[in-house]
Amino acid sequence: MKEPTFEFDPSAMFLENIQYYASEPGVHSSSAARKFDQITIENFHIPSLVLMENAARGMADRIIANYPKAKKIAVLCGPGNNGGDGLALARILYLKGYRVAILLKADSALSDDETVQFESCLALNIQLYPLELFVEDYRPFDESYDLYVDALFGSGLNRPLGGIYKEAVCALNRSIKPVVSCDIPSGIYGNTGQGETFVYADLTLALDCRKFGHIISKGHQASKTVEVIDIGIPAAVHALDPGQIKWINKKSAAHGLPVRSRYLNKGRFGKVLLCGGSFRMQGALAMAASSCFHAGVGTLSLYTPKSAARAIAAKMDLAMIIPADETDGYFSEQAADRLTDLLDQYTFVCCGNGMGTEDGALKVVHTLLKKRMNMILDADAINIVSRHPEWLKINSEFRTLILTPHVVEFSRLSGFTVEQIQNSPIKCIDAFLREYPNIILVLKSDVTFVADAENISVLDHPDSTLSKGGSGDVLAGLICGLCAQQSVFYEACASAVWIHNQAASYHQNNQDRINPACFTPLDLIENYSSIFNELEKVREHCA
Ligand SMILES: NC(=O)C1=CN([C@@H]2O[C@H](COP(=O)(O)OP(=O)(O)OC[C@H]3O[C@@H](n4cnc5c(N)ncnc54)[C@H](OP(=O)(O)O)[C@@H]3O)[C@@H](O)[C@H]2O)[C@@H](O)CC1
Ligand SMILES: Nc1ncnc2c1ncn2[C@@H]1O[C@H](COP(=O)(O)OP(=O)(O)O)[C@@H](O)[C@H]1O
Ligand SMILES: [K+]
């Protein structure tokens, strides 16, 4: 994985293997996005005013679609091309019959392209107000307009907002009307997501691609909902950015779903062992098991302390259950010794759900890592390796190891504070994977990253349905289920992350929707079948 800053080699664009097909761009730094504009203008001879027009038309379409009742729109414009986009948008909406006002700082500097836009707005006699008036009292504007567009600053922000711009952003945040940000909420740095005073946008219309600033740090909350506007940058230009983060979408999820041959027997769909559970936390293992089986594995076995085994056996028919020796309801140290003899039968292991961190569990994890098993460590198994990080290097080149921490577990594992991880997740992931290059990391939160030494992908689809104990166990089971059936583990992890999130939002689109508060992690599993069907259709379509 490379740092987000990079130099383009324009000659690389003409290599034969670069396709000029349209595909959804990934997530890029703001600096990269500026380079994309520059290369498109210089190498592809598409003028900047054409890009600006594309941006403004795309934004107008999305505003009309998202806010069909908004007929009176006020556009706040800054001194650069973000302001230029705002002016072009004002013209387009005005010509469509909307009542439009432009708010611009008195005697504001204007960029060259913005000057062109300003002249046409003047010629059309579009209502123009000094931004100072809005700052003095925004309430009359709230009464007269249905919606604000924030086109103050985009990728050119180079210092914290101050003076009138800071006051304008504070007034926007106090306003009761919806705010749509052009490209990036003003005040947020597109490379880092940091910012001091910034707009909290209801909708952000990202021009050309999502920026790091939309998904990390304060920028994530400031951006809320992000839609991408195609402004006509060739896909080949996006491909030149080695620092990009891939976007996990339906197409990539379809790609990571195992292809299920009609002719194979159960032995070819993975022999999985889930190792975990305890007397007090057998539910976590049972949920992971159910999720794993419904993901398509051939055979599933559970290795769990005797008392948990009894409880699970009473309610689950899907898995073979191997009772393990226990101490106080948790794995005993003897349980780990017996595990050594069992492991050869299995092709994939998932360890950690509901297991506790007692001495027996510690020994179980160590035993697994000494064996050359492909496996996932989740939950308590991650807490255990956090205490023994040197174990992560045992046999690391001979097996695939997937770790699925949430932010607090990743903090224990990596030594970074939760705040550091939330502010600079990419840097923290990068540093961790440089230390442990053979790991696939799934860093879970309302934004989830899937990363290995070469790639980083992101799913940014917050859904409070998943903020429930047990969602992580279901995800671990799903990842395990998909990985056990194939060898493209990274893609399978990304696919599982998408399916898991989609399973949460699936019900919301149905008439008999379960309210997010009432949804349980087990309900996620019921949606797998419909989602798998959808993904298979996407795959057929793309073949
Ligand atoms: N390139 C293209 O062809 C395309 C670009 N596109 C659009 O352009 C946007 C980028 O435009 P941009 O580069 O002009 O930067 P932008 O964000 O408008 O602001 C820069 C201006 O603000 C100033 N300034 C900075 N910080 C400040 C502060 N805190 N407080 C006060 N002033 C501050 C800075 O002046 P300075 O004082 O630093 O000289 C400069 O004047 C991008 O987000 C997208 O919307 C699309 O149309 C597609 C085609
Ligand atoms: N607000 C949210 N938006 C989207 N996904 C979420 C949200 N909250 C939690 N999740 C997802 O739910 C899962 C929770 O995992 P984890 O915290 O390990 O739960 P548990 O240990 O209780 O099973 C992760 O996949 C995480 O990404
Ligand atoms: K903006």
Coordinates of C-alpha atoms and ligand atoms in Angstrom, one line a residue:
M1 CA 0.0 0.0 0.0
K2 CA 1.4 3.4 -1.0
E3 CA 1.2 6.8 0.6
P4 CA -1.6 8.9 -0.9
T5 CA 0.8 11.5 -2.4
F6 CA 2.2 10.6 -5.8
E7 CA 3.6 11.9 -9.0
F8 CA 1.9 11.0 -12.3
D9 CA 3.8 9.7 -15.2
P10 CA 1.5 10.8 -18.0
S11 CA 3.2 8.5 -20.5
A12 CA 1.9 5.6 -18.5
M13 CA -1.6 6.5 -19.7
F14 CA -0.8 5.2 -23.1
L15 CA 0.3 1.8 -22.0
E16 CA -1.8 -0.8 -23.8
N17 CA -3.1 -2.4 -20.7
I18 CA -4.9 0.7 -19.5
Q19 CA -8.6 0.5 -20.4
Y20 CA -10.7 3.5 -21.2
Y21 CA -13.9 2.0 -20.0
A22 CA -16.1 3.7 -17.5
S23 CA -15.9 2.3 -14.0
E24 CA -16.7 3.6 -10.6
P25 CA -13.7 5.4 -9.3
G26 CA -12.3 4.5 -5.9
V27 CA -11.5 6.9 -3.0
H28 CA -8.7 9.3 -3.7
S29 CA -6.8 12.1 -1.9
S30 CA -7.9 15.6 -2.8
S31 CA -4.4 16.2 -4.2
A32 CA -4.9 13.2 -6.6
A33 CA -8.3 14.6 -7.6
R34 CA -6.6 17.9 -8.5
K35 CA -4.1 16.0 -10.6
F36 CA -6.9 14.2 -12.4
D37 CA -8.4 17.5 -13.4
Q38 CA -5.0 18.8 -14.6
I39 CA -4.2 15.7 -16.6
T40 CA -7.6 15.6 -18.2
I41 CA -7.3 19.3 -19.2
E42 CA -3.7 19.0 -20.4
N43 CA -3.4 15.5 -21.9
F44 CA -7.0 14.9 -23.0
H45 CA -7.7 18.5 -24.1
I46 CA -11.0 18.6 -22.2
P47 CA -11.2 22.3 -21.1
S48 CA -11.7 23.1 -17.4
L49 CA -14.9 24.9 -18.2
V50 CA -16.3 21.7 -19.7
L51 CA -15.5 19.8 -16.5
M52 CA -17.1 22.6 -14.5
E53 CA -20.2 22.5 -16.6
N54 CA -20.4 18.7 -16.2
A55 CA -20.0 19.1 -12.4
A56 CA -22.8 21.8 -12.3
R57 CA -25.2 19.8 -14.5
G58 CA -24.6 16.6 -12.4
M59 CA -25.2 18.5 -9.2
A60 CA -28.4 20.1 -10.5
D61 CA -29.8 16.7 -11.4
R62 CA -29.0 15.3 -8.0
I63 CA -30.4 18.3 -6.1
I64 CA -33.6 18.0 -8.1
A65 CA -33.8 14.3 -7.5
N66 CA -33.1 14.5 -3.8
Y67 CA -35.1 17.6 -3.0
P68 CA -38.0 17.7 -5.5
K69 CA -39.9 20.3 -3.4
A70 CA -37.0 22.8 -3.2
K71 CA -37.8 25.5 -5.7
K72 CA -35.9 28.4 -4.1
I73 CA -32.2 27.8 -3.7
A74 CA -29.4 30.0 -2.3
V75 CA -25.9 29.3 -3.4
L76 CA -23.0 30.4 -1.2
C77 CA -19.9 30.9 -3.4
G78 CA -16.2 31.1 -2.4
P79 CA -13.2 32.7 -4.2
G80 CA -12.0 29.7 -6.2
N81 CA -13.3 27.0 -8.6
N82 CA -15.6 25.5 -6.0
G83 CA -17.3 28.9 -6.1
G84 CA -17.2 28.6 -9.9
D85 CA -19.1 25.3 -9.7
G86 CA -21.6 27.0 -7.5
L87 CA -22.1 29.9 -10.0
A88 CA -22.5 27.5 -12.9
L89 CA -25.1 25.5 -10.8
A90 CA -26.9 28.8 -10.0
R91 CA -27.2 29.5 -13.8
I92 CA -28.4 26.0 -14.6
L93 CA -31.1 26.0 -11.9
Y94 CA -32.1 29.6 -12.8
L95 CA -32.6 28.6 -16.5
K96 CA -34.7 25.7 -15.4
G97 CA -37.1 28.1 -13.7
Y98 CA -35.8 27.9 -10.1
R99 CA -35.7 31.0 -7.9
V100 CA -32.0 31.4 -7.2
A101 CA -29.8 33.7 -5.1
I102 CA -26.0 33.9 -5.2
L103 CA -24.2 34.9 -2.0
L104 CA -20.7 36.1 -2.6
K105 CA -18.3 38.1 -0.4
A106 CA -18.3 41.7 -1.4
D107 CA -15.3 42.4 -3.7
S108 CA -14.3 38.7 -3.5
A109 CA -11.4 37.6 -5.6
L110 CA -12.5 35.2 -8.4
S111 CA -10.6 32.5 -10.1
D112 CA -10.4 32.7 -14.0
D113 CA -13.2 30.1 -14.6
E114 CA -15.3 31.6 -11.8
T115 CA -15.0 35.0 -13.5
V116 CA -16.5 33.5 -16.7
Q117 CA -19.4 32.0 -14.6
F118 CA -19.9 35.3 -12.8
E119 CA -20.2 37.3 -16.0
S120 CA -23.0 35.0 -17.3
C121 CA -24.8 35.1 -13.9
L122 CA -24.6 38.9 -14.1
A123 CA -25.8 39.0 -17.7
L124 CA -28.8 36.8 -16.7
N125 CA -29.5 39.2 -13.8
I126 CA -29.5 36.4 -11.2
Q127 CA -30.2 37.7 -7.7
L128 CA -26.8 38.5 -6.0
Y129 CA -26.4 39.3 -2.3
P130 CA -23.2 40.1 -0.4
L131 CA -22.3 37.1 1.9
E132 CA -22.0 39.7 4.6
L133 CA -25.8 40.1 4.7
F134 CA -26.2 36.4 5.3
V135 CA -23.6 36.4 8.1
E136 CA -25.3 39.4 9.7
D137 CA -28.6 37.5 9.9
Y138 CA -29.3 34.3 8.1
R139 CA -32.9 33.9 9.2
P140 CA -34.5 36.0 6.5
F141 CA -32.7 33.7 4.0
D142 CA -34.1 30.7 5.8
E143 CA -37.5 32.1 5.4
S144 CA -37.1 32.8 1.7
Y145 CA -35.1 29.8 0.5
D146 CA -35.8 26.0 0.7
L147 CA -32.2 24.9 0.4
Y148 CA -28.6 26.1 0.5
V149 CA -25.7 25.0 -1.6
D150 CA -22.3 25.3 0.0
A151 CA -19.8 26.1 -2.8
L152 CA -17.4 28.1 -0.6
F153 CA -14.3 25.8 -0.6
G154 CA -13.4 22.5 -2.0
S155 CA -10.0 20.8 -2.7
G156 CA -8.2 24.2 -2.6
L157 CA -8.7 24.8 1.1
N158 CA -5.3 25.5 2.5
R159 CA -5.8 27.0 5.9
P160 CA -8.5 27.0 8.6
L161 CA -11.5 29.1 7.9
G162 CA -11.5 32.5 9.5
G163 CA -13.3 35.9 9.2
I164 CA -16.5 36.1 7.1
Y165 CA -16.1 32.5 5.8
K166 CA -16.0 31.0 9.3
E167 CA -19.0 33.1 10.2
A168 CA -20.9 32.0 7.1
V169 CA -20.2 28.3 7.9
C170 CA -21.4 28.8 11.5
A171 CA -24.6 30.5 10.2
L172 CA -25.2 27.6 7.7
N173 CA -24.9 25.1 10.5
R174 CA -27.4 27.0 12.6
S175 CA -29.9 27.3 9.7
I176 CA -32.9 24.9 9.6
K177 CA -32.8 24.4 5.9
P178 CA -30.9 21.5 4.2
V179 CA -27.4 22.1 3.0
V180 CA -25.9 20.5 -0.1
S181 CA -22.1 20.7 -0.2
C182 CA -20.3 21.0 -3.6
D183 CA -17.5 18.4 -3.7
I184 CA -16.5 18.6 0.0
P185 CA -18.1 20.3 3.0
S186 CA -16.4 23.6 3.2
G187 CA -13.7 23.7 6.0
I188 CA -12.8 20.0 5.6
Y189 CA -9.5 19.1 4.1
G190 CA -10.0 16.6 1.4
N191 CA -6.7 14.7 2.1
T192 CA -7.2 14.2 5.8
G193 CA -10.8 14.8 6.8
Q194 CA -9.6 17.2 9.4
G195 CA -11.0 20.7 9.9
E196 CA -11.7 23.2 12.6
T197 CA -14.9 25.1 11.5
F198 CA -16.7 23.2 8.8
V199 CA -20.1 22.7 7.2
Y200 CA -22.3 19.8 8.4
A201 CA -23.8 18.9 5.0
D202 CA -27.1 16.9 4.6
L203 CA -25.9 15.8 1.2
T204 CA -22.4 16.0 -0.3
L205 CA -22.0 15.9 -4.1
A206 CA -18.4 14.6 -4.6
L207 CA -17.1 15.7 -7.9
D208 CA -15.5 12.9 -9.9
C209 CA -14.7 10.7 -7.0
R210 CA -15.0 10.3 -3.2
K211 CA -12.1 11.9 -1.4
F212 CA -10.3 10.6 1.8
G213 CA -11.9 13.6 3.5
H214 CA -15.4 12.1 3.0
I215 CA -14.7 8.9 4.9
I216 CA -12.2 9.7 7.6
S217 CA -12.0 11.8 10.7
K218 CA -14.4 14.8 11.0
G219 CA -15.0 14.7 7.3
H220 CA -17.0 11.5 7.7
Q221 CA -19.7 13.1 10.0
A222 CA -19.6 16.4 8.0
S223 CA -20.3 14.6 4.8
K224 CA -23.2 12.4 6.0
T225 CA -24.5 11.1 2.6
V226 CA -22.2 11.3 -0.3
E227 CA -23.1 10.9 -4.0
V228 CA -20.5 10.9 -6.7
I229 CA -21.0 13.1 -9.8
D230 CA -19.3 12.0 -13.1
I231 CA -17.6 15.1 -14.5
G232 CA -16.0 13.4 -17.5
I233 CA -12.6 12.3 -16.2
P234 CA -11.4 9.3 -18.2
A235 CA -11.2 6.1 -16.1
A236 CA -7.6 5.6 -17.3
V237 CA -6.7 8.7 -15.3
H238 CA -8.1 7.3 -12.0
A239 CA -6.1 4.1 -12.6
L240 CA -2.9 6.1 -12.4
D241 CA -3.2 6.8 -8.6
P242 CA -1.3 4.1 -6.7
G243 CA -2.6 5.6 -3.4
Q244 CA -6.3 5.0 -4.1
I245 CA -8.6 3.1 -1.9
K246 CA -11.0 0.7 -3.6
W247 CA -14.7 1.2 -3.1
I248 CA -16.5 -1.9 -2.0
N249 CA -19.7 -2.0 -4.1
K250 CA -22.1 -4.6 -5.5
K251 CA -19.8 -5.4 -8.4
S252 CA -16.8 -6.1 -6.2
A253 CA -19.0 -8.1 -3.8
A254 CA -20.2 -10.2 -6.8
H255 CA -16.6 -10.8 -7.7
G256 CA -15.7 -12.1 -4.3
L257 CA -18.6 -14.5 -4.0
P258 CA -17.5 -18.1 -4.5
V259 CA -18.7 -19.7 -7.7
R260 CA -20.6 -22.8 -6.8
S261 CA -20.1 -25.7 -9.2
R262 CA -23.1 -28.0 -9.6
Y263 CA -21.0 -31.1 -9.8
L264 CA -18.9 -31.0 -6.6
N265 CA -19.6 -32.7 -3.3
K266 CA -19.6 -31.2 0.2
G267 CA -15.9 -32.0 0.6
R268 CA -15.1 -29.3 -2.0
F269 CA -16.9 -26.5 -0.3
G270 CA -14.7 -26.2 2.7
K271 CA -14.4 -28.2 5.9
V272 CA -14.6 -25.5 8.6
L273 CA -13.8 -25.6 12.3
L274 CA -15.1 -22.8 14.5
C275 CA -13.2 -22.7 17.8
G276 CA -14.7 -20.6 20.6
G277 CA -17.6 -20.2 22.9
S278 CA -17.8 -20.7 26.6
F279 CA -20.5 -21.4 29.2
R280 CA -21.4 -17.7 29.4
M281 CA -21.0 -16.8 25.8
Q282 CA -22.2 -19.7 23.7
G283 CA -24.5 -17.5 21.7
A284 CA -21.6 -15.7 19.9
L285 CA -20.3 -19.0 18.6
A286 CA -23.8 -20.2 17.6
M287 CA -24.4 -17.0 15.6
A288 CA -21.0 -17.3 13.8
A289 CA -21.8 -20.9 13.1
S290 CA -25.2 -20.2 11.6
S291 CA -23.8 -17.4 9.5
C292 CA -21.0 -19.6 8.3
F293 CA -23.2 -22.5 7.3
H294 CA -25.6 -20.2 5.4
A295 CA -22.7 -18.8 3.5
G296 CA -22.3 -22.1 1.7
V297 CA -19.7 -24.2 3.5
G298 CA -19.6 -28.0 2.9
T299 CA -19.2 -29.1 6.5
L300 CA -19.0 -27.3 9.8
S301 CA -17.7 -28.4 13.1
L302 CA -17.6 -26.5 16.4
Y303 CA -14.9 -27.0 19.0
T304 CA -16.3 -25.5 22.2
P305 CA -16.1 -26.1 26.0
K306 CA -18.4 -29.0 27.1
S307 CA -21.1 -26.9 28.8
A308 CA -21.3 -24.6 25.7
A309 CA -21.4 -27.7 23.5
R310 CA -24.4 -29.0 25.4
A311 CA -26.3 -25.7 25.1
I312 CA -25.5 -25.3 21.4
A313 CA -26.4 -29.0 20.6
A314 CA -29.8 -28.4 22.1
K315 CA -30.6 -25.7 19.5
M316 CA -28.5 -26.3 16.5
D317 CA -28.5 -29.1 13.9
L318 CA -26.2 -27.6 11.3
A319 CA -22.9 -28.3 12.8
M320 CA -20.9 -31.3 14.2
I321 CA -20.1 -30.4 17.8
I322 CA -16.8 -31.5 19.5
P323 CA -17.0 -30.9 23.2
A324 CA -13.7 -29.6 24.7
D325 CA -12.3 -30.0 28.1
E326 CA -13.2 -27.0 30.3
T327 CA -12.3 -25.1 33.4
D328 CA -15.1 -23.0 34.9
G329 CA -16.9 -23.1 31.6
Y330 CA -13.9 -21.9 29.5
F331 CA -11.4 -23.9 27.4
S332 CA -8.9 -25.7 29.7
E333 CA -5.3 -26.0 28.8
Q334 CA -5.9 -29.7 27.9
A335 CA -8.4 -28.5 25.3
A336 CA -5.6 -26.9 23.4
D337 CA -3.5 -30.2 23.4
R338 CA -6.4 -32.1 21.9
L339 CA -6.9 -29.5 19.3
T340 CA -3.5 -30.2 17.7
D341 CA -4.7 -33.7 16.7
L342 CA -8.0 -32.5 15.3
L343 CA -6.7 -29.7 13.0
D344 CA -5.5 -31.7 10.0
Q345 CA -9.1 -32.5 8.9
Y346 CA -10.0 -28.9 8.4
T347 CA -9.4 -26.4 5.5
F348 CA -10.3 -23.2 7.3
V349 CA -10.7 -22.2 11.0
C350 CA -12.3 -19.3 12.7
C351 CA -11.4 -18.7 16.3
G352 CA -12.4 -16.3 19.1
N353 CA -16.2 -15.8 19.3
G354 CA -17.4 -15.9 22.9
M355 CA -14.1 -17.6 24.0
G356 CA -12.8 -15.4 26.8
T357 CA -9.1 -14.8 27.3
E358 CA -8.3 -17.3 30.1
D359 CA -5.2 -19.5 29.9
G360 CA -6.9 -22.3 28.0
A361 CA -8.1 -19.9 25.3
L362 CA -4.6 -18.4 25.2
K363 CA -3.2 -21.9 24.5
V364 CA -5.9 -22.6 21.9
V365 CA -4.9 -19.5 19.9
H366 CA -1.2 -20.3 20.2
T367 CA -1.8 -23.9 19.0
L368 CA -3.7 -22.6 15.9
L369 CA -1.0 -20.1 15.0
K370 CA 1.7 -22.8 15.3
K371 CA -0.2 -25.0 12.8
R372 CA -0.2 -23.8 9.2
M373 CA -3.9 -23.2 9.1
N374 CA -5.8 -20.6 7.0
M375 CA -7.9 -18.8 9.6
I376 CA -9.7 -15.9 11.0
L377 CA -9.0 -14.5 14.5
D378 CA -12.0 -12.5 15.8
A379 CA -13.1 -11.0 19.1
D380 CA -11.3 -12.5 22.1
A381 CA -8.7 -14.2 19.9
I382 CA -7.7 -10.7 18.8
N383 CA -7.5 -9.6 22.5
I384 CA -5.2 -12.6 23.1
V385 CA -2.8 -11.9 20.3
S386 CA -2.7 -8.2 21.4
R387 CA -1.0 -9.5 24.5
H388 CA 1.4 -11.7 22.3
P389 CA 1.9 -9.8 19.1
E390 CA 5.0 -11.9 18.3
W391 CA 2.7 -14.9 17.7
L392 CA 1.4 -13.1 14.6
K393 CA 4.7 -13.8 13.0
I394 CA 4.7 -17.5 13.6
N395 CA 4.5 -19.4 10.2
S396 CA 3.1 -16.2 8.7
E397 CA 4.4 -16.9 5.2
F398 CA 2.7 -20.4 5.1
R399 CA -0.9 -19.5 5.8
T400 CA -3.5 -16.8 5.4
L401 CA -4.4 -15.0 8.6
I402 CA -7.4 -12.7 8.7
L403 CA -8.0 -10.4 11.7
T404 CA -11.3 -8.7 12.2
P405 CA -11.0 -6.2 15.0
H406 CA -13.3 -3.3 15.7
V407 CA -11.7 0.0 16.5
V408 CA -11.0 -0.7 20.2
E409 CA -9.6 -4.2 19.5
F410 CA -7.4 -2.7 16.8
S411 CA -6.2 -0.1 19.3
R412 CA -5.1 -2.9 21.6
L413 CA -3.6 -4.8 18.7
S414 CA -1.7 -2.0 17.1
G415 CA -0.9 0.3 20.0
F416 CA -2.5 3.3 18.3
T417 CA -5.1 5.2 20.3
V418 CA -8.7 5.0 19.3
E419 CA -8.5 8.7 18.4
Q420 CA -5.4 8.1 16.2
I421 CA -7.3 5.3 14.4
Q422 CA -10.4 7.4 13.9
N423 CA -8.4 10.5 12.7
S424 CA -5.9 8.7 10.5
P425 CA -7.1 5.1 9.8
I426 CA -5.2 4.7 6.6
K427 CA -1.9 5.7 8.3
C428 CA -2.5 3.3 11.2
I429 CA -3.5 0.4 8.9
D430 CA -0.5 1.0 6.8
A431 CA 1.9 1.0 9.7
F432 CA 0.3 -2.2 11.1
L433 CA 0.5 -4.0 7.8
R434 CA 4.1 -3.0 7.3
E435 CA 4.9 -4.7 10.6
Y436 CA 2.7 -7.8 9.7
P437 CA 2.6 -7.9 5.9
N438 CA 1.0 -11.3 5.7
I439 CA -2.2 -10.4 7.4
I440 CA -5.6 -9.4 5.9
L441 CA -7.1 -6.8 8.2
V442 CA -10.8 -6.1 8.4
L443 CA -11.1 -3.0 10.5
K444 CA -14.8 -2.7 11.5
S445 CA -16.8 0.4 12.3
D446 CA -19.5 2.5 10.7
V447 CA -16.8 2.8 7.9
T448 CA -15.1 -0.6 7.4
F449 CA -11.7 -1.1 5.8
V450 CA -10.4 -4.3 4.3
A451 CA -6.6 -4.1 3.8
D452 CA -3.6 -6.2 3.0
A453 CA 0.0 -5.3 2.1
E454 CA -1.0 -4.4 -1.4
N455 CA -4.6 -3.1 -1.3
I456 CA -7.0 -1.1 0.8
S457 CA -10.8 -1.1 0.2
V458 CA -13.5 0.7 2.1
L459 CA -17.2 0.3 2.7
D460 CA -18.8 3.5 3.9
H461 CA -22.4 2.8 4.6
P462 CA -23.4 3.6 8.2
D463 CA -26.3 1.5 9.4
S464 CA -27.3 1.5 13.1
T465 CA -29.0 -1.9 12.5
L466 CA -25.5 -3.3 12.9
S467 CA -24.7 -1.6 16.2
K468 CA -25.8 -4.6 18.2
G469 CA -23.9 -7.3 20.1
G470 CA -23.4 -10.3 17.8
S471 CA -23.2 -8.4 14.4
G472 CA -19.4 -9.0 14.5
D473 CA -19.8 -12.7 15.2
V474 CA -22.2 -13.0 12.2
L475 CA -19.6 -11.2 10.0
A476 CA -16.8 -13.5 11.2
G477 CA -18.9 -16.5 10.3
L478 CA -19.7 -15.0 6.9
I479 CA -16.1 -14.2 6.1
C480 CA -15.1 -17.7 7.1
G481 CA -17.8 -19.2 5.0
L482 CA -16.8 -17.4 1.9
C483 CA -13.1 -17.9 2.4
A484 CA -13.5 -21.6 3.0
Q485 CA -14.9 -22.0 -0.5
Q486 CA -12.2 -20.3 -2.5
S487 CA -8.7 -18.9 -2.5
V488 CA -9.2 -15.3 -3.3
F489 CA -9.3 -14.4 0.4
Y490 CA -9.0 -10.6 0.1
E491 CA -11.9 -10.4 -2.3
A492 CA -14.0 -12.8 -0.2
C493 CA -13.4 -10.5 2.9
A494 CA -14.5 -7.5 0.9
S495 CA -17.5 -9.3 -0.4
A496 CA -18.5 -10.5 3.1
V497 CA -18.3 -7.0 4.4
W498 CA -20.6 -5.7 1.7
I499 CA -23.1 -8.6 2.1
H500 CA -23.2 -8.1 5.9
N501 CA -24.0 -4.4 5.5
Q502 CA -26.5 -5.1 2.7
A503 CA -28.2 -7.7 4.8
A504 CA -28.9 -5.0 7.3
S505 CA -30.4 -2.5 4.9
Y506 CA -32.2 -5.2 2.8
H507 CA -35.3 -5.3 5.0
Q508 CA -35.6 -1.5 5.1
N509 CA -36.5 -1.5 1.4
N510 CA -39.2 -4.2 1.8
Q511 CA -42.7 -3.4 2.8
D512 CA -42.6 -5.6 5.8
R513 CA -39.5 -3.9 7.0
I514 CA -38.2 -4.7 10.5
N515 CA -37.4 -1.5 12.3
P516 CA -33.6 -1.2 12.8
A517 CA -34.1 -1.2 16.6
C518 CA -35.9 -4.5 16.4
F519 CA -33.6 -6.2 13.9
T520 CA -31.3 -8.9 15.4
P521 CA -28.0 -10.1 14.1
L522 CA -29.7 -13.5 13.3
D523 CA -32.1 -11.6 11.0
L524 CA -29.1 -10.7 8.8
I525 CA -28.6 -14.4 7.9
E526 CA -32.1 -14.7 6.6
N527 CA -31.3 -12.2 3.9
Y528 CA -28.2 -14.0 2.5
S529 CA -30.1 -16.1 0.0
S530 CA -31.7 -13.1 -1.7
I531 CA -28.5 -11.1 -1.7
F532 CA -26.5 -14.1 -3.1
N533 CA -29.1 -14.4 -5.9
E534 CA -28.7 -10.7 -6.7
L535 CA -24.9 -10.9 -6.8
E536 CA -25.0 -14.0 -9.0
K537 CA -27.1 -12.0 -11.5
V538 CA -24.5 -9.2 -11.4
R539 CA -21.8 -11.7 -12.1
E540 CA -23.6 -13.2 -15.0
H541 CA -24.2 -9.7 -16.4
C542 CA -20.5 -8.8 -16.1
A543 CA -19.2 -12.1 -17.5
Ligands
LIG1 N1 -9.7 22.2 -11.6 C1 -10.7 22.0 -12.4 O1 -10.7 22.2 -13.5 C2 -12.0 21.7 -11.7 C3 -12.2 22.0 -10.4 N2 -13.4 21.8 -9.8 C4 -13.8 22.4 -8.6 O2 -12.8 23.2 -8.1 C5 -12.5 23.0 -6.7 C6 -11.1 23.4 -6.4 O3 -11.0 24.7 -6.9 P1 -9.8 25.6 -6.4 O4 -8.5 24.9 -6.6 O5 -9.9 26.9 -7.0 O6 -10.0 25.7 -4.8 P2 -11.2 26.2 -3.9 O7 -11.5 25.0 -3.0 O8 -12.3 26.7 -4.7 O9 -10.6 27.3 -3.0 C7 -9.4 27.9 -3.3 C8 -9.5 29.4 -3.1 O10 -9.8 29.6 -1.8 C9 -8.7 30.4 -1.1 N3 -8.6 29.8 0.2 C10 -8.2 28.6 0.6 N4 -8.4 28.4 1.9 C11 -8.9 29.5 2.3 C12 -9.4 29.9 3.6 N5 -9.3 29.1 4.7 N6 -10.0 31.1 3.8 C13 -10.1 31.9 2.7 N7 -9.6 31.6 1.5 C14 -9.1 30.4 1.3 C15 -7.6 30.3 -2.0 O11 -6.9 31.5 -2.1 P3 -5.5 31.9 -1.4 O12 -5.9 32.9 -0.4 O13 -4.9 30.6 -0.8 O14 -4.7 32.4 -2.5 C16 -8.2 30.1 -3.4 O15 -8.6 31.3 -3.9 C17 -12.9 21.6 -6.5 O16 -13.2 21.4 -5.2 C18 -14.1 21.5 -7.4 O17 -15.2 22.0 -6.7 C19 -14.5 21.3 -10.6 O18 -15.1 22.4 -11.2 C20 -14.0 20.3 -11.7 C21 -13.0 21.0 -12.6
LIG2 N1 -23.3 2.3 12.8 C1 -22.8 1.3 12.1 N2 -22.9 1.3 10.7 C2 -22.4 0.3 10.0 N3 -21.9 -0.8 10.4 C3 -21.8 -0.9 11.8 C4 -22.3 0.1 12.7 N4 -22.0 -0.3 13.9 C5 -21.5 -1.6 13.9 N5 -21.3 -1.9 12.6 C6 -20.8 -3.2 12.0 O1 -21.3 -4.2 12.9 C7 -20.3 -5.1 13.2 C8 -20.0 -5.1 14.7 O2 -18.9 -5.9 15.1 P1 -18.4 -6.0 16.6 O3 -18.2 -4.7 17.2 O4 -17.2 -7.0 16.5 O5 -19.7 -6.7 17.3 P2 -19.8 -7.9 18.3 O6 -18.5 -8.2 18.9 O7 -20.8 -7.5 19.3 O8 -20.3 -9.1 17.5 C9 -19.1 -4.7 12.4 O9 -19.1 -5.4 11.2 C10 -19.3 -3.2 12.2 O10 -18.7 -2.8 11.0
K3 K -17.8 23.0 -0.6

